[in-house]
Tab-separated table of C-alpha atoms and ligand atoms in Angstrom:
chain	number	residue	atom	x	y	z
A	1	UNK	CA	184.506	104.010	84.238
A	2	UNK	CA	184.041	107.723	84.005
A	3	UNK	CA	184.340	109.601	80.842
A	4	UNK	CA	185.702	113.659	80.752
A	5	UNK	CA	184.952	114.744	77.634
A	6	UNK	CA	187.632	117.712	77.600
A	7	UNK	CA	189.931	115.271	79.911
A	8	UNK	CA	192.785	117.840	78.092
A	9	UNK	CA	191.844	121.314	79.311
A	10	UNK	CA	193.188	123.047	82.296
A	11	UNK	CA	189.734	121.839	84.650
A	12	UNK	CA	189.880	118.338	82.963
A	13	UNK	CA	193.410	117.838	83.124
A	14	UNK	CA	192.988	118.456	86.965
A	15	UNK	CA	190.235	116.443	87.414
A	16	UNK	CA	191.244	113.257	85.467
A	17	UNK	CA	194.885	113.511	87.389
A	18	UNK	CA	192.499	113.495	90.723
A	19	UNK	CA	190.399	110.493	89.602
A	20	UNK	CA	193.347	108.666	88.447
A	21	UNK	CA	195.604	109.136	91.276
A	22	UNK	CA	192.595	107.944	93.530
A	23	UNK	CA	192.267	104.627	91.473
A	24	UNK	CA	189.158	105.344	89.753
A	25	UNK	CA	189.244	103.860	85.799
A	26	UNK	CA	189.008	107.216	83.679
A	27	UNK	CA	188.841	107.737	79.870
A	28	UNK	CA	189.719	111.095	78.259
A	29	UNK	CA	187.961	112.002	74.802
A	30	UNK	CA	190.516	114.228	72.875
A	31	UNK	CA	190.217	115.285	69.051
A	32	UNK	CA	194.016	114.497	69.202
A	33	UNK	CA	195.627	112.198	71.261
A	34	UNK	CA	199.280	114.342	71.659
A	35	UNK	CA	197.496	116.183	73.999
A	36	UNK	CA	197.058	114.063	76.256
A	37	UNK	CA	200.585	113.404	76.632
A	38	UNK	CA	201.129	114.712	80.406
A	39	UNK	CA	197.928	112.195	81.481
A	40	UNK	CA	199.988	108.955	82.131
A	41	UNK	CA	198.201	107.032	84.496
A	42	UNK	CA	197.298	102.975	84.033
A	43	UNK	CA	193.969	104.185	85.087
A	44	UNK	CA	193.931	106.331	82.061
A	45	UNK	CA	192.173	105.349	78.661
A	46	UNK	CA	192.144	108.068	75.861
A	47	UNK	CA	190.054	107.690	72.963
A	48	UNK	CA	190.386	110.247	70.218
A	49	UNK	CA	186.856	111.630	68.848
A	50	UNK	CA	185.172	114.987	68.627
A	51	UNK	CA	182.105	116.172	70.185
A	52	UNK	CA	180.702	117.399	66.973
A	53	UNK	CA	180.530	113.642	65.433
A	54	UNK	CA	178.084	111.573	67.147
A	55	UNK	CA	179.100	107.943	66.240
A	56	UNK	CA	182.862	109.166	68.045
A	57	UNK	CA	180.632	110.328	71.335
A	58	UNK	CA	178.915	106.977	71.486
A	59	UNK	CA	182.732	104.830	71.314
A	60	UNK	CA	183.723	107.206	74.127
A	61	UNK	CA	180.504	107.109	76.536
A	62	UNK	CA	180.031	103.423	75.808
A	63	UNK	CA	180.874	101.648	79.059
A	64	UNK	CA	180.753	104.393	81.569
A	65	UNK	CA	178.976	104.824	84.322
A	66	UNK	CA	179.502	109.318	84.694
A	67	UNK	CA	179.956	111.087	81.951
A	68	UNK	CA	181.570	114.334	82.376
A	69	UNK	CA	181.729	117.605	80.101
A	70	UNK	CA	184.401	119.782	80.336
A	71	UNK	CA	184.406	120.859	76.915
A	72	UNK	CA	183.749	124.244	75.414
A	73	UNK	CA	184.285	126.072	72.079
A	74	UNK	CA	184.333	129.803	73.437
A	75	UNK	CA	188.154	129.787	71.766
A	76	UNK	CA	190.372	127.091	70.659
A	77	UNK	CA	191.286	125.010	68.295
A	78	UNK	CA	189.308	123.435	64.961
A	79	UNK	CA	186.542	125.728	64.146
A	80	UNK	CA	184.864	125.621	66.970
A	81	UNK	CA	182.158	127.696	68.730
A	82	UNK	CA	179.789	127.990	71.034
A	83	UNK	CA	177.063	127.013	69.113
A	84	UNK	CA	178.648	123.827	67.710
A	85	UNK	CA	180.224	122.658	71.132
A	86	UNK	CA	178.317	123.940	74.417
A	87	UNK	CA	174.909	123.606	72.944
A	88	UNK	CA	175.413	120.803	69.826
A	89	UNK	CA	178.129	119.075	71.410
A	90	UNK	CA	176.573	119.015	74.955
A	91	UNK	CA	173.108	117.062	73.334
A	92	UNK	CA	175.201	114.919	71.578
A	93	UNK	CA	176.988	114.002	74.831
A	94	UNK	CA	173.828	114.270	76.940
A	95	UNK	CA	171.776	111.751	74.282
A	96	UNK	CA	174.778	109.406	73.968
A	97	UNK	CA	175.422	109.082	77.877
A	98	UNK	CA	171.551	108.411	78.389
A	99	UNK	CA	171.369	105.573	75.942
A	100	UNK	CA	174.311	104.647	78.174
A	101	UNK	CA	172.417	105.091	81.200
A	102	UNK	CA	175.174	107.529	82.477
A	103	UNK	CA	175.013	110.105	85.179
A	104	UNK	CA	175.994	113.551	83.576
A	105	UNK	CA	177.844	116.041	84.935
A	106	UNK	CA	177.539	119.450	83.185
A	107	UNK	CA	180.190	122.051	83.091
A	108	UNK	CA	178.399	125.391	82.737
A	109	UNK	CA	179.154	128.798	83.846
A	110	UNK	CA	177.517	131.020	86.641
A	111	UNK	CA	174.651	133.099	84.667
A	112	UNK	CA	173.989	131.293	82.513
A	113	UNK	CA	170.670	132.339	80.841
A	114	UNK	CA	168.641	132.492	77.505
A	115	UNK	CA	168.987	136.164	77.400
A	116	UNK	CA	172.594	136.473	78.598
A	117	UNK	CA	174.582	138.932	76.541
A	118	UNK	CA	176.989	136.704	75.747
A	119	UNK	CA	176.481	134.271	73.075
A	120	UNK	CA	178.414	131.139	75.673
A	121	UNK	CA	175.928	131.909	78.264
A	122	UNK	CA	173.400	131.523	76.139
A	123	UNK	CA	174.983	128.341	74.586
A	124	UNK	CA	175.241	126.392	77.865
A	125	UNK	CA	172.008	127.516	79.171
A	126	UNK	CA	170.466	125.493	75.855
A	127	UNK	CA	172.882	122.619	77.221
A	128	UNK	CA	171.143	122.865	80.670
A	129	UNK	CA	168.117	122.894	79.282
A	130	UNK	CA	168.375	120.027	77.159
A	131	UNK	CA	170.107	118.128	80.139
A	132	UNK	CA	167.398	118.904	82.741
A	133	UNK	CA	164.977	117.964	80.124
A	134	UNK	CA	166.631	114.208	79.708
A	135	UNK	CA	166.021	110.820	81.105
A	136	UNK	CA	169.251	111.272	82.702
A	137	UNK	CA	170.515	111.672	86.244
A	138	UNK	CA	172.683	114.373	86.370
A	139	UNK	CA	174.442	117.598	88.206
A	140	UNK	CA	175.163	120.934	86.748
A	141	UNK	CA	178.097	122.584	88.267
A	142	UNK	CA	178.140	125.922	87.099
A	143	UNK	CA	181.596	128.025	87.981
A	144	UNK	CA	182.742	131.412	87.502
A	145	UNK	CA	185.994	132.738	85.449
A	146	UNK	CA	189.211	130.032	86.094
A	147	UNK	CA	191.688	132.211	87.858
A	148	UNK	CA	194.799	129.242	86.075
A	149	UNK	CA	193.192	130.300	82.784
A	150	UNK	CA	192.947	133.532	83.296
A	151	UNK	CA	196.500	134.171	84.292
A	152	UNK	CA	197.650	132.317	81.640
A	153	UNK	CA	196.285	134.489	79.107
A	154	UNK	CA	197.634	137.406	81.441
A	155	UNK	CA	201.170	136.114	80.859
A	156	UNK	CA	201.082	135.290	76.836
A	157	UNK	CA	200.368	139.068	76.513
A	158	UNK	CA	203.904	140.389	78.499
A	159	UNK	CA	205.671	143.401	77.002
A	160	UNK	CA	209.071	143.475	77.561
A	161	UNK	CA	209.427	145.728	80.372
A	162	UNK	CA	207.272	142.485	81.921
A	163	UNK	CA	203.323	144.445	81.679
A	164	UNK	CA	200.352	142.738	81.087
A	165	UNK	CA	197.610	143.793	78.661
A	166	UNK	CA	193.537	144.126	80.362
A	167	UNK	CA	190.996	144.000	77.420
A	168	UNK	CA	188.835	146.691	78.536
A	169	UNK	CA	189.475	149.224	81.901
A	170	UNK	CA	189.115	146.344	83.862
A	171	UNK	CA	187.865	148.150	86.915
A	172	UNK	CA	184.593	145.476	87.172
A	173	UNK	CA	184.647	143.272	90.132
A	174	UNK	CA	184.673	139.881	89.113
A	175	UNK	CA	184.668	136.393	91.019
A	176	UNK	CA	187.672	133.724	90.249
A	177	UNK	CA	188.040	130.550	91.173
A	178	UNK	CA	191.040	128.232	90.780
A	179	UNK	CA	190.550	125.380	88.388
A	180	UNK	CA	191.906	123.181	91.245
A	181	UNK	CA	188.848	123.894	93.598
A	182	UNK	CA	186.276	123.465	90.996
A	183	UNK	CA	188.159	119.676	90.243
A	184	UNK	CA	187.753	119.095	93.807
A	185	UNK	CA	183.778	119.982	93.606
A	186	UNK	CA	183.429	118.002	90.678
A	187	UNK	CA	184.966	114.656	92.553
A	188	UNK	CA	182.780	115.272	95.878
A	189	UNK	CA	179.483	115.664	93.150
A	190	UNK	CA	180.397	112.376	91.753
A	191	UNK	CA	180.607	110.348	94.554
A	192	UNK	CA	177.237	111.931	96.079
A	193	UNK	CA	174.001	111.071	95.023
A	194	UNK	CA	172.590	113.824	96.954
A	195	UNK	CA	173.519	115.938	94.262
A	196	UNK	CA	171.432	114.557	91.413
A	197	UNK	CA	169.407	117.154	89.717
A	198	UNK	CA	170.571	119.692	91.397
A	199	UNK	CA	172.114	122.937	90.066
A	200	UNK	CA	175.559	124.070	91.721
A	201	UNK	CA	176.889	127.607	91.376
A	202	UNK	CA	180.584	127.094	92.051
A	203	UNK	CA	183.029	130.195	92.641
A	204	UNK	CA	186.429	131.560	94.490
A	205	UNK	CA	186.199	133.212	98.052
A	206	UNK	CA	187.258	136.966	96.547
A	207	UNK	CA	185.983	139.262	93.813
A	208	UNK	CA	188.690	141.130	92.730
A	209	UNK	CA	188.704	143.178	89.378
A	210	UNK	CA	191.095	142.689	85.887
A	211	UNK	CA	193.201	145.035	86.218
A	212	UNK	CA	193.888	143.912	90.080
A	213	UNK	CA	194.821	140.302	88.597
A	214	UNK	CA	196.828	141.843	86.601
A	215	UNK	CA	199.070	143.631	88.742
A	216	UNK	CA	199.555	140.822	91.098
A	217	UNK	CA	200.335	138.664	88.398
A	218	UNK	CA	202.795	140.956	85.963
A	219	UNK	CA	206.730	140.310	85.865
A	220	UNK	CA	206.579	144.237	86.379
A	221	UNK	CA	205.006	143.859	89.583
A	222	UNK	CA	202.179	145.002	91.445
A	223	UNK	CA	203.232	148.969	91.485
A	224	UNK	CA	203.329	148.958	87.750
A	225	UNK	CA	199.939	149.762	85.972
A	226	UNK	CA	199.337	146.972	83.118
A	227	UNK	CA	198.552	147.795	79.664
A	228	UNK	CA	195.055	148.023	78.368
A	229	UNK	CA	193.056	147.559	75.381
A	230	UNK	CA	190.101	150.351	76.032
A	231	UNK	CA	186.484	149.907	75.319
A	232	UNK	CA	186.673	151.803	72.028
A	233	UNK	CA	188.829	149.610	70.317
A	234	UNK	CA	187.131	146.080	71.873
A	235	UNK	CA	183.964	147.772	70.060
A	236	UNK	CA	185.597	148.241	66.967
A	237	UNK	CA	187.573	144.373	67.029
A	238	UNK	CA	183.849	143.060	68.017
A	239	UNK	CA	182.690	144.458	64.674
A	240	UNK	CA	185.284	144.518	62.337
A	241	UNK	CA	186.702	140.441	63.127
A	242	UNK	CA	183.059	139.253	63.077
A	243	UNK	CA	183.038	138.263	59.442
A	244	UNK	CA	186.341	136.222	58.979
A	245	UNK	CA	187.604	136.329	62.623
A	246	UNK	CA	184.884	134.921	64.815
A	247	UNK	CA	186.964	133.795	67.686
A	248	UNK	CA	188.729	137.199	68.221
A	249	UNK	CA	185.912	139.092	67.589
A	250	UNK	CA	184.120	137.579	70.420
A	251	UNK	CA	186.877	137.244	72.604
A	252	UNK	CA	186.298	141.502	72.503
A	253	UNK	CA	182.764	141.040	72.975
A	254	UNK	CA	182.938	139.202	75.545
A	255	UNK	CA	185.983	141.570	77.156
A	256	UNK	CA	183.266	144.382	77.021
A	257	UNK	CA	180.579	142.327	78.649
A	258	UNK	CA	183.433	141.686	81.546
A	259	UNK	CA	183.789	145.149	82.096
A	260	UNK	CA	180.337	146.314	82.534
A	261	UNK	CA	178.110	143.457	84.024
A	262	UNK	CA	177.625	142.452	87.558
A	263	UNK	CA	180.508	139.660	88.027
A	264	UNK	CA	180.688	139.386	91.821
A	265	UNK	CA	180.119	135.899	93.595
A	266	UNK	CA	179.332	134.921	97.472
A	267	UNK	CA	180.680	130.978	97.600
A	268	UNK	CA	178.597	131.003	100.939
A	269	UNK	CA	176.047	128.244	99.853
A	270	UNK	CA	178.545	125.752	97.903
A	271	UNK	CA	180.832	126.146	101.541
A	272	UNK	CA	177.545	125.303	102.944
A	273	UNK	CA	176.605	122.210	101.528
A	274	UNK	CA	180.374	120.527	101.424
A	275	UNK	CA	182.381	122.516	104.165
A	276	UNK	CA	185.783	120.786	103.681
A	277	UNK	CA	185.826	122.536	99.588
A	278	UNK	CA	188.609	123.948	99.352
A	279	UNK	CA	188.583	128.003	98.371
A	280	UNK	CA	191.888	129.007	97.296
A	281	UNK	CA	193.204	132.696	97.467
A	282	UNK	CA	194.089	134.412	94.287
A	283	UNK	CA	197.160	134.820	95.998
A	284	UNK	CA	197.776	131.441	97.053
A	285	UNK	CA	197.456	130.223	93.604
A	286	UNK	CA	199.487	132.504	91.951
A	287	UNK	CA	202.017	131.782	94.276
A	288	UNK	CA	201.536	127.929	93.805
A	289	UNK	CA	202.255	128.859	90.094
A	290	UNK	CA	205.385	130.276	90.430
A	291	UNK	CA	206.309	127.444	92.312
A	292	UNK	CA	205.383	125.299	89.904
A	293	UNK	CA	207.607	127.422	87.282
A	294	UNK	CA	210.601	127.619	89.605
A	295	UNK	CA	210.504	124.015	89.876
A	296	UNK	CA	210.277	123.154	86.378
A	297	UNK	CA	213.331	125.987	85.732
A	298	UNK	CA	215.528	123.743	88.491
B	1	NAP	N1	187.757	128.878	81.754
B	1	NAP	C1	186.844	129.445	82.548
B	1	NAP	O1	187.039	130.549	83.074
B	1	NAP	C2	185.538	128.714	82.826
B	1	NAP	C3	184.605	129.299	83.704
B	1	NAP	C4	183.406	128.610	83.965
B	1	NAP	C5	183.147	127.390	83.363
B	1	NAP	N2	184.080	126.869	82.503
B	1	NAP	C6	183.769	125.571	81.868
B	1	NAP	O2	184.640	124.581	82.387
B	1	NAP	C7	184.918	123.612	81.366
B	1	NAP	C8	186.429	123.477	81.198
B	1	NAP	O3	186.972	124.716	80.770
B	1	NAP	P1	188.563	124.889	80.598
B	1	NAP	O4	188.829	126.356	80.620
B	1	NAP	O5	189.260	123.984	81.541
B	1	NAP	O6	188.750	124.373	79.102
B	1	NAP	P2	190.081	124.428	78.214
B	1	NAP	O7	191.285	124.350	79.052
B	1	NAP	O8	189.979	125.605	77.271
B	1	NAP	O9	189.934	123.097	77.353
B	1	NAP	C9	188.865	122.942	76.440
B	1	NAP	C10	188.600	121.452	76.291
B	1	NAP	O10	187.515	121.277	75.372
B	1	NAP	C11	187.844	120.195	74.512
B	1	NAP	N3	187.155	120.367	73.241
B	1	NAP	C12	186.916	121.528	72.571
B	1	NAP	N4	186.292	121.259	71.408
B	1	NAP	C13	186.137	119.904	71.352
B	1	NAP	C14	185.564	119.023	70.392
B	1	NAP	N5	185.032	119.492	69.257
B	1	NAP	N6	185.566	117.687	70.656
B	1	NAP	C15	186.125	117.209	71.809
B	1	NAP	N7	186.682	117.995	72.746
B	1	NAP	C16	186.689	119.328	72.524
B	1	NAP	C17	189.351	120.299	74.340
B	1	NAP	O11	189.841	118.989	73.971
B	1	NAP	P3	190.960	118.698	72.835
B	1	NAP	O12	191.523	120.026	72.409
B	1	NAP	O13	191.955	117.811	73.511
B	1	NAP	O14	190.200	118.006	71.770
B	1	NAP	C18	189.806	120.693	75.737
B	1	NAP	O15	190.020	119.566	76.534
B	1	NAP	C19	184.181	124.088	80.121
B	1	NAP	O16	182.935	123.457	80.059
B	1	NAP	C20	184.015	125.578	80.374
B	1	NAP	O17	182.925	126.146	79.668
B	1	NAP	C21	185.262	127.488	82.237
């Protein structure tokens, strides 16, 4: 039995749908079980429990074999931050899934360091930490931005003449991978026990900046320049939310941080090590999404 804590989220969803279709038992921990609704599977389990109370972690790592965290509290739902979910949650997990002597597969992001900018970075390098320190065997698969998440949020901010809306000038380079290829990774680390202790830095084969996305992804199309939020103001939401806004205000922090620091990726060593990986193209998947839309219009 393998656990994804997260089972819901766009790289969860993906992988449990993998697992399942494959025949391998899975169980999805979910604070609520509605969603969860498009995970219908007999190899599916769901168990309802958050990462922040420990005696719900131990019900849903219990029994397994791989434990797998796909959780994160960058934004979302239920009061949740980085703090409390990628480093709190993560031990919690981590401690639980040892007593269980579970493998455990971290989620974390490329960068990740204790002096990272960015309060997430910071979060999931204590995770790491904590993880590498543990009696556990386990693989960290760190992965750069989720192109399926990140044109998502494109889309929710449309105008009606069909433009997008970058947070910042969004003229940084910046590495995306689709969630899709990183589900795939995740599957191969499981079944290879090459891959214990070991740190993987997972990304897409093109850096390509926001405001790029953007215009390949826009209603208005690509000749149409998207909207954009500039630096000033993110600098003045970062401050001004902090106090009784905390997820938008670092939502702009972190839109700064985008903007400015070195986001480019070279997927040259994870192709390496398991050559059939799948890389999808930007292009490819936001084709495959309007596909996917078409076909749910029909
Ligand atoms: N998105 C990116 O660009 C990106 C890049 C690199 C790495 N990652 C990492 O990849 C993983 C998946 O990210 P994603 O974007 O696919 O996530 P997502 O779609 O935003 O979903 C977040 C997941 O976290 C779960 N979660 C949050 N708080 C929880 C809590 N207190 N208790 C239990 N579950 C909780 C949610 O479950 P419920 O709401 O059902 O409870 C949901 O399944 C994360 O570890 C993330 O840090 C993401």
């Amino acid at each position: 039995m393998i656990l994804v804590a997260g089972g819901t989220g766009h790289l969860g969803s993906c992988l449990v749908q993998r697992l399942a279709a494959g025949g391998t038992p899975v169980r999805v921990l979910t604070r609520v079980r509605a969603r969860a609704t498009h995970l219908h599977s007999p190899a599916i389990e769901i168990v309802e429990g958050d990462v922040r109370v420990a005696s719900d972690v131990q019900r849903a790592v219990d029994g397994t074999q791989v434990v797998v965290s796909a959780v994160h509290g960058f934004a979302g739902p239920g009061g949740v931050s980085p703090a409390s979910i990628d480093r709190e949650g993560n031990r919690t997990l981590i401690d639980a899934a040892v007593r269980a002597h579970a493998t455990i597969i971290l989620m974390s992001v490329v960068g990740a360091a204790s002096d990272h900018p960015l309060e997430l970075f910071r979060m999931k390098d204590a995770a790491e930490r904590h993880l590498r320190a543990s009696a556990a065997p386990w693989t960290i698969v760190r992965s750069t931005a989720f192109l399926e998440t990140w044109i998502d949020l494109m889309v929710q901010t449309t105008d009606r003449s069909g433009r997008v809306l970058v947070f910042g000038r969004g003229d940084n380079p910046i590495n995306f991978v689709s969630v899709r290829d990183v589900a795939r990774l995740i599957e191969r680390v499981i079944a290879d026990p090459g891959a214990r202790m070991e740190t993987l830095d997972m990304g897409g084969p093109v850096n390509m900046t926001m405001t790029s996305l953007a215009s390949a992804v826009q209603r208005a199309g690509p000749d149409v320049a998207p909207r954009h939020v500039p630096p000033s103001a993110l600098r003045a939401m970062s401050l001004v939310f902090r106090p009784f806004w905390a997820e938008r205000a670092r939502q702009a922090a972190a839109a700064l941080v985008l903007d400015t620091i070195d986001m480019r990726f070279d997927p040259a060593a994870i192709r390496a090590r398991y050559p059939d990986l799948p890389l999808t193209s930007p292009s490819d998947v936001i084709a495959g999404i309007a596909r996917e839309k078409d076909q749910a219009g029909a």
